[in-house]
Coordinates of N, CA and C in Angstrom, one line a residue:
X1 N -50.0 2.2 141.2 CA -49.4 1.8 139.9 C -48.1 1.1 140.1
X2 N -48.1 -0.2 139.6 CA -46.9 -1.0 139.8 C -46.5 -1.6 138.5
X3 N -45.2 -2.0 138.3 CA -44.8 -2.8 137.2 C -45.4 -4.2 137.4
X4 N -45.8 -4.9 136.3 CA -46.3 -6.2 136.5 C -45.5 -7.2 135.6
X5 N -44.6 -8.0 136.2 CA -43.8 -8.9 135.4 C -44.5 -10.2 135.2
X6 N -45.3 -10.3 134.1 CA -46.0 -11.5 133.8 C -45.7 -12.0 132.4
X7 N -45.6 -13.3 132.3 CA -45.0 -13.8 131.0 C -45.9 -13.6 129.8
X8 N -47.2 -13.5 130.0 CA -48.0 -13.4 128.8 C -47.7 -12.2 128.0
X9 N -47.0 -11.2 128.6 CA -46.6 -10.0 127.8 C -45.6 -10.3 126.7
X10 N -45.0 -11.4 126.8 CA -44.1 -11.8 125.7 C -44.8 -12.1 124.4
X11 N -46.1 -12.2 124.5 CA -46.9 -12.5 123.3 C -47.3 -11.2 122.6
X12 N -46.9 -10.1 123.2 CA -47.3 -8.8 122.6 C -46.7 -8.6 121.3
X13 N -47.3 -7.8 120.4 CA -46.8 -7.5 119.1 C -45.7 -6.4 119.2
X14 N -45.2 -6.0 118.1 CA -44.1 -5.0 118.1 C -44.6 -3.7 118.6
X15 N -43.8 -2.9 119.3 CA -44.1 -1.6 119.8 C -44.4 -0.6 118.7
X16 N -45.4 0.2 118.9 CA -45.7 1.2 117.9 C -44.6 2.2 117.6
X17 N -44.4 2.5 116.3 CA -43.3 3.3 115.9 C -43.7 4.8 115.8
X18 N -45.0 5.1 115.8 CA -45.4 6.5 115.6 C -46.2 7.1 116.8
X19 N -45.9 6.6 118.0 CA -46.5 7.2 119.1 C -46.1 8.6 119.3
X20 N -47.0 9.5 119.6 CA -46.7 10.9 119.9 C -46.1 11.1 121.3
X21 N -45.4 12.1 121.6 CA -44.9 12.4 122.9 C -46.0 12.9 123.8
X22 N -45.8 12.8 125.1 CA -46.7 13.4 126.1 C -46.6 15.0 125.9
X23 N -47.8 15.6 126.1 CA -47.8 17.1 126.0 C -48.5 17.6 127.2
X24 N -47.8 18.4 128.0 CA -48.4 18.9 129.2 C -49.4 20.0 128.8
X25 N -50.6 20.0 129.4 CA -51.7 21.0 129.1 C -51.7 22.0 130.2
X26 N -50.8 23.0 130.0 CA -50.6 24.0 131.0 C -51.6 25.2 130.9
X27 N -52.3 25.3 129.9 CA -53.2 26.5 129.7 C -54.6 26.0 129.4
X28 N -55.5 27.0 129.6 CA -56.9 26.7 129.4 C -57.2 26.3 127.9
X29 N -56.5 26.9 127.0 CA -56.6 26.6 125.6 C -56.2 25.2 125.3
X30 N -55.0 24.8 125.9 CA -54.4 23.5 125.6 C -55.3 22.4 126.2
X31 N -56.0 22.7 127.3 CA -56.8 21.6 128.0 C -58.2 21.6 127.6
X32 N -58.6 22.5 126.7 CA -60.0 22.6 126.3 C -60.6 21.2 125.8
X33 N -61.7 20.8 126.4 CA -62.3 19.5 126.0 C -61.9 18.4 127.0
X34 N -60.8 18.6 127.7 CA -60.3 17.6 128.6 C -60.5 17.9 130.1
X35 N -61.4 18.9 130.4 CA -61.6 19.3 131.7 C -62.3 18.2 132.6
X36 N -63.0 17.2 131.9 CA -63.6 16.1 132.6 C -62.7 15.1 133.2
X37 N -61.4 15.2 132.8 CA -60.4 14.3 133.4 C -59.8 15.1 134.6
X38 N -59.6 14.4 135.7 CA -59.1 15.1 136.9 C -58.2 14.3 137.8
X39 N -57.6 14.9 138.7 CA -56.8 14.2 139.7 C -57.7 13.7 140.9
X40 N -57.6 12.5 141.2 CA -58.3 11.9 142.3 C -57.4 11.9 143.5
X41 N -57.5 12.9 144.4 CA -56.6 13.0 145.5 C -57.0 12.0 146.6
X42 N -56.1 11.3 147.3 CA -56.4 10.4 148.3 C -55.6 10.8 149.5
X43 N -56.2 11.3 150.5 CA -55.5 11.8 151.7 C -54.7 10.7 152.4
X44 N -53.4 11.0 152.6 CA -52.6 10.0 153.3 C -52.0 9.0 152.4
X45 N -52.3 9.0 151.1 CA -51.8 8.0 150.1 C -51.2 8.6 148.9
X46 N -51.8 9.5 148.2 CA -51.3 10.1 147.0 C -52.4 10.4 146.1
X47 N -52.4 10.0 144.8 CA -53.4 10.3 143.9 C -53.5 9.3 142.8
X48 N -54.7 9.3 142.1 CA -54.9 8.5 140.9 C -55.4 9.5 139.9
X49 N -55.8 9.0 138.7 CA -56.5 9.8 137.7 C -57.9 9.3 137.5
X50 N -58.8 10.1 137.2 CA -60.2 9.7 137.1 C -60.9 10.6 136.0
X51 N -62.0 10.2 135.5 CA -62.8 10.9 134.5 C -64.3 10.8 134.7
X52 N -65.0 11.9 134.4 CA -66.4 12.0 134.5 C -67.1 11.1 133.4
X53 N -68.0 10.3 133.8 CA -68.9 9.6 132.9 C -70.3 10.0 133.0
X54 N -70.7 10.6 134.0 CA -72.0 11.4 134.1 C -71.7 12.6 134.9
X55 N -72.7 13.5 135.2 CA -72.3 14.6 135.9 C -72.1 14.3 137.4
X56 N -72.3 13.1 137.8 CA -72.1 12.7 139.2 C -71.3 11.5 139.4
X57 N -70.9 10.8 138.4 CA -70.1 9.6 138.5 C -68.7 9.8 137.8
X58 N -67.6 9.3 138.5 CA -66.3 9.3 137.9 C -65.8 7.8 137.8
X59 N -65.0 7.6 136.8 CA -64.4 6.3 136.5 C -62.9 6.3 136.9
X60 N -62.5 5.2 137.5 CA -61.0 5.1 137.8 C -60.7 3.6 138.0
X61 N -59.5 3.3 138.5 CA -59.1 1.9 138.7 C -59.5 1.5 140.1
X62 N -59.9 0.2 140.2 CA -60.4 -0.3 141.5 C -59.3 -0.3 142.5
X63 N -58.0 -0.5 142.1 CA -57.0 -0.6 143.2 C -56.8 0.8 143.8
X64 N -57.3 1.8 143.2 CA -57.2 3.2 143.8 C -58.0 3.3 145.1
X65 N -59.0 2.4 145.3 CA -59.9 2.4 146.4 C -59.2 1.7 147.7
X66 N -58.1 1.2 147.5 CA -57.5 0.4 148.6 C -56.2 1.1 149.1
X67 N -56.1 1.0 150.5 CA -54.9 1.5 151.1 C -53.7 0.6 151.0
X68 N -52.6 1.1 151.5 CA -51.3 0.3 151.3 C -51.4 -1.0 152.1
X69 N -52.3 -1.1 153.2 CA -52.4 -2.3 154.0 C -53.5 -3.2 153.4
X70 N -54.1 -2.9 152.3 CA -55.1 -3.7 151.7 C -56.5 -3.4 152.1
X71 N -56.7 -2.5 153.0 CA -58.1 -2.2 153.4 C -58.7 -1.1 152.5
X72 N -60.1 -1.1 152.5 CA -60.7 -0.1 151.7 C -60.6 1.3 152.3
X73 N -60.4 2.3 151.5 CA -60.2 3.7 151.9 C -61.6 4.3 152.1
X74 N -61.7 5.0 153.3 CA -63.0 5.7 153.5 C -63.2 6.8 152.5
X75 N -64.5 6.9 152.1 CA -64.8 7.9 151.0 C -64.4 9.3 151.4
X76 N -64.4 9.6 152.7 CA -64.1 11.0 153.1 C -62.6 11.4 152.8
X77 N -61.8 10.4 152.4 CA -60.4 10.7 152.1 C -60.2 11.1 150.6
X78 N -61.2 10.9 149.8 CA -61.1 11.2 148.4 C -61.6 12.6 148.0
X79 N -60.9 13.3 147.1 CA -61.4 14.5 146.5 C -61.1 14.5 145.0
X80 N -62.1 14.7 144.2 CA -61.9 14.7 142.8 C -61.7 16.2 142.3
X81 N -60.6 16.5 141.7 CA -60.3 17.8 141.2 C -60.3 17.8 139.7
X82 N -61.5 18.1 139.1 CA -61.7 18.1 137.7 C -60.9 19.2 137.0
X83 N -60.2 18.8 136.0 CA -59.4 19.7 135.2 C -58.3 20.4 136.0
X84 N -57.8 19.8 137.0 CA -56.8 20.5 137.9 C -55.6 20.9 137.0
X85 N -55.2 22.2 137.2 CA -54.1 22.8 136.4 C -53.5 23.9 137.3
X86 N -52.2 23.6 137.7 CA -51.4 24.6 138.4 C -52.2 25.1 139.6
X87 N -52.7 24.2 140.4 CA -53.3 24.6 141.7 C -54.8 25.0 141.6
X88 N -55.4 25.0 140.4 CA -56.8 25.4 140.3 C -57.5 24.3 139.5
X89 N -58.7 24.0 140.0 CA -59.5 23.0 139.3 C -60.8 23.7 138.8
X90 N -61.4 23.0 137.8 CA -62.7 23.5 137.3 C -63.8 23.2 138.2
X91 N -63.7 22.1 139.0 CA -64.7 21.7 140.0 C -64.0 20.8 141.0
X92 N -64.2 21.0 142.2 CA -63.7 20.2 143.3 C -64.8 19.5 144.0
X93 N -64.8 18.2 144.1 CA -65.9 17.4 144.7 C -65.4 16.3 145.6
X94 N -66.1 16.2 146.8 CA -65.9 15.1 147.7 C -66.6 13.9 147.1
X95 N -66.4 12.7 147.7 CA -67.0 11.4 147.3 C -67.9 10.9 148.4
X96 N -69.1 10.5 148.0 CA -70.1 9.9 148.9 C -70.2 8.4 148.9
X97 N -69.7 7.8 147.7 CA -69.9 6.4 147.6 C -68.9 5.9 146.5
X98 N -68.3 4.7 146.8 CA -67.4 4.2 145.8 C -67.6 2.7 145.8
X99 N -67.4 2.1 144.5 CA -67.6 0.7 144.4 C -66.6 0.1 143.3
X100 N -65.9 -0.9 143.7 CA -65.0 -1.6 142.7 C -65.9 -2.7 142.0
X101 N -65.4 -3.1 140.9 CA -66.0 -4.2 140.2 C -66.3 -5.4 141.1
X102 N -67.4 -6.0 141.0 CA -67.7 -7.1 142.0 C -66.8 -8.3 141.9
X103 N -66.1 -8.5 140.7 CA -65.1 -9.6 140.6 C -63.7 -9.2 141.0
X104 N -63.5 -7.9 141.3 CA -62.2 -7.5 141.6 C -61.7 -8.0 143.0
X105 N -60.5 -8.6 143.0 CA -59.8 -9.0 144.2 C -58.5 -8.3 144.3
X106 N -58.4 -7.6 145.4 CA -57.2 -6.8 145.6 C -56.1 -7.7 146.1
X107 N -55.1 -7.9 145.2 CA -54.0 -8.9 145.5 C -52.7 -8.2 145.9
X108 N -52.7 -6.9 146.1 CA -51.5 -6.2 146.5 C -50.4 -6.4 145.5
X109 N -49.2 -6.8 146.0 CA -48.0 -7.0 145.2 C -48.1 -8.3 144.3
X110 N -49.1 -9.1 144.6 CA -49.3 -10.4 143.8 C -50.3 -10.2 142.6
X111 N -50.3 -9.0 142.0 CA -51.3 -8.8 141.0 C -51.1 -9.7 139.8
X112 N -52.2 -10.1 139.2 CA -52.1 -10.9 138.0 C -53.1 -10.4 137.0
X113 N -53.2 -11.1 135.9 CA -54.1 -10.7 134.8 C -55.5 -10.7 135.1
X114 N -55.9 -11.6 136.0 CA -57.3 -11.6 136.5 C -57.7 -10.4 137.2
X115 N -56.8 -9.8 138.0 CA -57.1 -8.6 138.7 C -57.2 -7.4 137.7
X116 N -56.4 -7.4 136.7 CA -56.4 -6.2 135.8 C -57.7 -6.2 135.0
X117 N -58.2 -7.4 134.6 CA -59.4 -7.5 133.8 C -60.6 -6.9 134.5
X118 N -60.6 -6.8 135.8 CA -61.7 -6.2 136.6 C -61.3 -5.0 137.4
X119 N -60.2 -4.4 137.1 CA -59.6 -3.3 137.8 C -60.3 -2.0 137.4
X120 N -61.5 -1.8 137.8 CA -62.3 -0.6 137.4 C -63.2 -0.3 138.6
X121 N -63.5 1.0 138.8 CA -64.3 1.4 139.9 C -65.0 2.7 139.5
X122 N -66.2 2.9 140.1 CA -66.9 4.1 140.0 C -67.1 4.8 141.3
X123 N -67.1 6.1 141.3 CA -67.3 6.9 142.6 C -68.3 7.9 142.3
X124 N -69.2 8.1 143.3 CA -70.3 9.1 143.2 C -69.8 10.4 143.9
X125 N -70.0 11.5 143.2 CA -69.6 12.8 143.7 C -70.6 13.3 144.7
X126 N -70.2 14.1 145.7 CA -71.1 14.7 146.6 C -72.1 15.6 146.0
X127 N -71.7 16.3 144.9 CA -72.5 17.2 144.2 C -72.2 17.0 142.7
X128 N -73.2 17.1 141.9 CA -73.0 16.9 140.4 C -72.1 18.1 139.9
X129 N -71.4 17.8 138.8 CA -70.6 18.8 138.1 C -71.5 19.3 137.0
X130 N -71.9 20.6 137.1 CA -72.7 21.2 136.0 C -72.1 22.5 135.6
X131 N -70.8 22.3 135.3 CA -70.0 23.4 134.7 C -70.0 23.2 133.2
X132 N -70.3 24.2 132.4 CA -70.4 24.1 131.0 C -69.1 23.6 130.3
X133 N -68.0 23.9 131.0 CA -66.7 23.4 130.4 C -66.3 22.0 130.8
X134 N -67.0 21.5 131.8 CA -66.7 20.1 132.3 C -67.8 19.2 131.9
X135 N -67.5 18.3 130.9 CA -68.6 17.5 130.4 C -68.1 16.0 130.6
X136 N -69.1 15.1 130.8 CA -68.8 13.7 130.9 C -68.4 13.1 129.5
X137 N -67.7 12.0 129.6 CA -67.3 11.4 128.3 C -68.1 10.2 128.0
X138 N -68.5 9.9 126.8 CA -69.2 8.7 126.4 C -68.2 7.5 126.4
X139 N -68.9 6.3 126.5 CA -68.1 5.1 126.5 C -68.3 4.4 125.2
X140 N -67.2 3.8 124.7 CA -67.3 3.1 123.4 C -66.8 1.7 123.6
X141 N -67.1 0.8 122.7 CA -66.6 -0.6 122.7 C -65.1 -0.7 122.7
X142 N -64.6 -1.8 123.1 CA -63.1 -1.9 123.2 C -62.5 -1.8 121.9
X143 N -61.3 -1.2 121.8 CA -60.6 -1.1 120.6 C -59.9 -2.4 120.2
X144 N -59.5 -2.5 119.0 CA -58.8 -3.8 118.5 C -57.3 -3.5 118.3
X145 N -56.6 -4.6 118.3 CA -55.1 -4.5 118.1 C -54.8 -3.7 116.9
X146 N -53.9 -2.8 117.0 CA -53.5 -1.9 116.0 C -54.2 -0.6 115.9
X147 N -55.3 -0.4 116.7 CA -56.1 0.8 116.7 C -55.3 1.9 117.4
X148 N -55.4 3.1 116.9 CA -54.9 4.3 117.5 C -55.8 4.7 118.7
X149 N -55.1 5.1 119.8 CA -55.8 5.5 121.0 C -55.0 6.7 121.5
X150 N -55.5 7.3 122.6 CA -54.8 8.4 123.3 C -55.1 8.3 124.8
X151 N -54.4 9.1 125.5 CA -54.6 9.0 127.0 C -54.3 10.4 127.6
X152 N -55.1 10.7 128.6 CA -54.9 11.9 129.4 C -54.7 11.5 130.9
X153 N -53.6 12.0 131.5 CA -53.3 11.5 132.8 C -52.5 12.5 133.6
X154 N -52.5 12.3 134.9 CA -51.6 12.9 135.9 C -50.7 11.8 136.3
X155 N -49.5 12.2 136.8 CA -48.5 11.2 137.2 C -47.4 11.9 137.9
X156 N -46.5 11.0 138.5 CA -45.3 11.5 139.2 C -44.5 12.5 138.3
X157 N -44.1 13.6 138.9 CA -43.4 14.7 138.2 C -44.2 15.4 137.2
X158 N -45.5 15.2 137.1 CA -46.4 16.0 136.3 C -47.8 15.9 136.9
X159 N -47.7 16.2 138.2 CA -49.0 16.0 139.0 C -49.8 17.3 139.0
X160 N -49.3 18.4 138.6 CA -50.0 19.7 138.7 C -50.8 20.1 137.5
X161 N -50.6 19.3 136.4 CA -51.4 19.6 135.2 C -51.5 18.3 134.4
X162 N -52.6 18.1 133.7 CA -52.7 16.8 133.0 C -51.8 16.8 131.7
X163 N -51.5 15.7 131.3 CA -50.7 15.5 130.1 C -51.5 14.7 129.1
X164 N -51.4 15.0 127.9 CA -52.1 14.3 126.8 C -51.1 13.6 125.9
X165 N -51.3 12.4 125.6 CA -50.6 11.7 124.6 C -51.6 11.4 123.5
X166 N -51.5 12.2 122.4 CA -52.5 12.2 121.4 C -52.6 10.8 120.6
X167 N -51.5 10.2 120.4 CA -51.4 9.0 119.7 C -50.6 7.9 120.3
X168 N -51.2 6.8 120.7 CA -50.5 5.6 121.1 C -51.3 4.5 120.5
X169 N -51.0 3.2 120.8 CA -51.8 2.2 120.1 C -52.0 1.0 120.9
X170 N -53.0 0.2 120.5 CA -53.3 -1.1 121.2 C -52.4 -2.1 120.6
X171 N -51.6 -2.7 121.4 CA -50.6 -3.8 120.9 C -51.3 -5.1 120.9
X172 N -52.3 -5.4 121.7 CA -52.9 -6.7 121.7 C -53.9 -6.7 122.9
X173 N -54.6 -7.9 122.9 CA -55.6 -8.1 124.0 C -55.5 -9.5 124.4
X174 N -55.6 -9.8 125.7 CA -55.6 -11.1 126.2 C -56.4 -11.2 127.5
X175 N -57.3 -12.1 127.6 CA -58.1 -12.4 128.8 C -58.7 -11.1 129.4
X176 N -59.2 -10.3 128.6 CA -59.9 -9.1 129.1 C -59.0 -7.9 129.4
X177 N -57.7 -8.0 129.0 CA -56.7 -7.0 129.3 C -56.1 -6.4 128.0
X178 N -56.1 -5.1 127.9 CA -55.5 -4.5 126.7 C -54.0 -4.1 127.0
X179 N -53.2 -4.4 126.1 CA -51.8 -4.0 126.1 C -51.6 -2.8 125.2
X180 N -51.1 -1.7 125.8 CA -51.1 -0.4 125.0 C -49.7 0.2 125.1
X181 N -49.3 0.9 124.1 CA -48.0 1.5 124.0 C -48.0 2.9 124.7
X182 N -49.0 3.3 125.3 CA -49.1 4.6 125.9 C -48.1 4.9 127.0
X183 N -47.7 6.1 127.2 CA -46.8 6.5 128.2 C -47.5 6.8 129.5
X184 N -47.1 6.0 130.6 CA -47.8 6.2 131.9 C -46.7 6.2 132.9
X185 N -47.0 6.5 134.2 CA -46.1 6.5 135.3 C -47.0 6.4 136.6
X186 N -46.3 6.4 137.7 CA -47.0 6.3 139.0 C -48.0 7.5 139.1
X187 N -49.2 7.3 139.4 CA -50.3 8.3 139.4 C -51.2 8.2 138.3
X188 N -50.8 7.5 137.2 CA -51.6 7.3 136.0 C -52.7 6.3 136.2
X189 N -52.7 5.5 137.3 CA -53.7 4.5 137.6 C -55.1 5.2 137.5
X190 N -56.0 4.5 136.8 CA -57.3 5.1 136.6 C -57.5 6.0 135.4
X191 N -56.4 6.4 134.7 CA -56.4 7.3 133.6 C -57.3 6.8 132.5
X192 N -58.2 7.6 131.9 CA -59.0 7.2 130.8 C -58.2 7.1 129.5
X193 N -58.4 6.0 128.8 CA -57.9 5.8 127.5 C -59.0 6.1 126.5
X194 N -58.7 6.9 125.5 CA -59.7 7.4 124.6 C -59.5 6.9 123.1
X195 N -60.6 6.9 122.4 CA -60.5 6.6 121.0 C -61.5 7.6 120.4
X196 N -61.1 8.3 119.3 CA -62.0 9.2 118.6 C -62.9 8.5 117.7
X197 N -64.2 8.8 117.9 CA -65.3 8.3 117.0 C -66.1 9.5 116.6
X198 N -66.3 9.7 115.3 CA -67.1 10.8 114.8 C -66.7 12.2 115.4
X199 N -65.4 12.3 115.5 CA -64.8 13.6 115.9 C -64.8 13.8 117.4
X200 N -65.3 12.8 118.2 CA -65.4 13.0 119.6 C -64.6 11.9 120.4
X201 N -64.1 12.3 121.5 CA -63.3 11.3 122.3 C -64.2 10.5 123.2
X202 N -64.1 9.1 123.1 CA -64.8 8.2 123.9 C -63.8 7.4 124.7
X203 N -64.2 7.1 125.9 CA -63.4 6.2 126.8 C -63.5 4.8 126.4
X204 N -62.4 4.1 126.2 CA -62.4 2.7 125.8 C -61.7 1.8 126.8
X205 N -60.9 2.4 127.8 CA -60.2 1.6 128.7 C -59.8 2.5 129.9
X206 N -59.4 1.8 131.0 CA -58.9 2.5 132.2 C -57.5 1.9 132.5
X207 N -56.5 2.7 132.8 CA -55.2 2.2 133.0 C -55.1 1.5 134.4
X208 N -54.5 0.4 134.4 CA -54.4 -0.4 135.6 C -53.0 -0.6 136.1
X209 N -52.0 -0.9 135.2 CA -50.7 -1.2 135.6 C -49.7 -0.9 134.5
X210 N -48.4 -1.0 134.8 CA -47.3 -0.9 133.8 C -46.6 -2.2 133.7
X211 N -46.0 -2.4 132.6 CA -45.1 -3.6 132.4 C -44.0 -3.3 131.4
X212 N -43.0 -4.1 131.4 CA -41.9 -3.9 130.5 C -41.9 -4.9 129.3
X213 N -41.8 -4.4 128.1 CA -41.7 -5.2 126.9 C -40.5 -4.7 126.1
X214 N -39.5 -5.5 125.9 CA -38.4 -5.1 125.1 C -37.7 -3.9 125.6
X215 N -37.7 -3.7 127.0 CA -37.1 -2.6 127.6 C -37.9 -1.3 127.6
X216 N -39.1 -1.4 127.2 CA -40.0 -0.2 127.2 C -41.2 -0.4 128.0
X217 N -41.5 0.7 128.8 CA -42.7 0.6 129.6 C -44.0 0.6 128.7
X218 N -44.9 -0.2 129.0 CA -46.2 -0.2 128.3 C -47.3 -0.1 129.4
X219 N -48.5 0.2 128.9 CA -49.7 0.3 129.8 C -50.6 -0.9 129.7
X220 N -51.2 -1.3 130.8 CA -52.2 -2.4 130.8 C -53.5 -1.8 131.3
X221 N -54.6 -2.2 130.7 CA -55.9 -1.7 131.1 C -56.9 -2.7 130.8
X222 N -58.1 -2.5 131.5 CA -59.2 -3.4 131.3 C -59.9 -3.2 129.9
X223 N -60.4 -4.3 129.3 CA -61.3 -4.2 128.2 C -62.6 -3.7 128.8
X224 N -63.0 -2.5 128.6 CA -63.9 -1.8 129.5 C -65.3 -2.2 129.4
X225 N -65.9 -2.4 128.2 CA -67.3 -2.4 128.0 C -68.1 -3.3 129.0
X226 N -67.8 -4.6 129.0 CA -68.6 -5.5 129.8 C -68.3 -5.3 131.3
X227 N -67.0 -5.2 131.7 CA -66.8 -4.9 133.1 C -67.5 -3.7 133.6
X228 N -67.6 -2.6 132.8 CA -68.3 -1.4 133.3 C -69.8 -1.6 133.4
X229 N -70.3 -2.4 132.4 CA -71.8 -2.7 132.5 C -72.1 -3.5 133.7
X230 N -71.2 -4.5 134.1 CA -71.5 -5.3 135.3 C -71.3 -4.5 136.5
X231 N -70.4 -3.6 136.5 CA -70.2 -2.7 137.7 C -71.3 -1.8 137.9
X232 N -71.8 -1.2 136.8 CA -73.0 -0.3 136.9 C -74.2 -1.0 137.4
X233 N -74.4 -2.2 136.9 CA -75.6 -3.0 137.4 C -75.5 -3.2 138.9
X234 N -74.3 -3.6 139.4 CA -74.1 -3.8 140.8 C -74.3 -2.5 141.6
X235 N -73.8 -1.4 141.1 CA -73.9 -0.1 141.7 C -75.3 0.3 141.8
X236 N -76.0 0.2 140.8 CA -77.4 0.7 140.8 C -78.4 -0.3 141.5
X237 N -78.0 -1.5 141.7 CA -78.9 -2.5 142.4 C -78.7 -2.2 143.9
X238 N -77.7 -1.5 144.3 CA -77.5 -1.3 145.8 C -77.9 0.1 146.2
X239 N -78.4 0.9 145.3 CA -78.8 2.3 145.6 C -79.7 2.8 144.5
X240 N -80.4 3.9 144.7 CA -81.2 4.4 143.6 C -80.4 4.6 142.3
X241 N -81.1 4.4 141.2 CA -80.4 4.4 139.9 C -79.7 5.8 139.7
X242 N -78.5 5.7 139.1 CA -77.8 6.9 138.7 C -78.2 7.3 137.3
X243 N -77.8 8.6 136.9 CA -78.0 9.0 135.5 C -77.3 8.0 134.6
X244 N -77.9 7.8 133.4 CA -77.4 6.8 132.5 C -76.0 7.2 131.9
X245 N -75.2 6.2 131.7 CA -74.0 6.4 131.1 C -74.2 6.7 129.6
X246 N -73.4 7.7 129.1 CA -73.5 8.0 127.7 C -72.8 7.0 126.8
X247 N -73.5 6.3 126.0 CA -72.9 5.3 125.1 C -72.5 5.9 123.8
X248 N -71.6 5.2 123.1 CA -71.1 5.7 121.8 C -72.3 5.9 120.9
X249 N -72.2 7.1 120.2 CA -73.3 7.4 119.2 C -74.3 8.4 119.8
X250 N -74.4 8.6 121.1 CA -75.2 9.6 121.7 C -74.5 11.0 121.6
X251 N -75.2 12.0 121.7 CA -74.6 13.4 121.5 C -74.0 13.8 122.9
X252 N -72.7 14.0 122.9 CA -72.0 14.5 124.1 C -70.7 15.1 123.6
X253 N -70.8 16.2 123.0 CA -69.6 16.8 122.3 C -68.8 17.5 123.4
X254 N -67.7 16.9 123.9 CA -66.8 17.5 124.9 C -65.9 18.6 124.2
X255 N -65.8 18.6 122.9 CA -64.8 19.5 122.3 C -63.4 18.9 122.2
X256 N -63.2 17.8 122.8 CA -61.9 17.2 122.8 C -61.6 16.5 121.5
X257 N -60.4 16.8 121.0 CA -60.0 16.3 119.7 C -58.6 15.8 119.8
X258 N -58.3 14.7 119.0 CA -56.9 14.3 118.9 C -56.3 14.8 117.6
X259 N -55.1 15.1 117.6 CA -54.4 15.5 116.4 C -53.7 14.2 115.8
X260 N -54.1 13.8 114.7 CA -53.5 12.6 114.1 C -52.2 12.9 113.4
X261 N -51.2 12.0 113.4 CA -50.0 12.2 112.7 C -50.1 12.2 111.2

């Protein structure tokens, strides 16, 4: 996770005035419905955030797959800790396969908007997660400017339990990148951005980077729908087909709810 000083951000609209604060989910009751979000530990590097989209696939940012020297990280260095809270997870799984979006180019410190638009990856777990409390999240179409969204993430100084920001907003969209007022920090890369539809949380974006607008940190993420479809097509063409992704409108009640202001 890095700050991205790019001029197009000056086109962003006003910052949201009603964003809710981050809330640490330290108890099982507080984290109910969010167990499918986990910490993606990377041996020798740190961690990102990831979320289940099937019982065997997790979604995160593509740049999480790369080491500090720009090389791809071996899958045996990843461990997904679903619902990790104070040293205990609902499910711990190794990774057998990982793929970044086919258009993603890892540019290191020279990141630009093109990289963010395709900064999405899927990883296959060594064993499926079939814990009744840990359910995959459906995918919804990208939100529009002004829409309320929320985010669940791990990050620096809050790495031992997930934090929920129930309400933040989409500030704008440009060239396949969403500008969001959500609170993020180092470690939030790959965090799922949610929008509530019919009372259920659907993933609409994945956090890629931070930027500064008017002295405030904002989040940047991919406009997820088409990039994820392209990535899944590439992933499935290179191996036996995976279980289908849950699209918006299908039944997958995780129990996760946002509290609206």
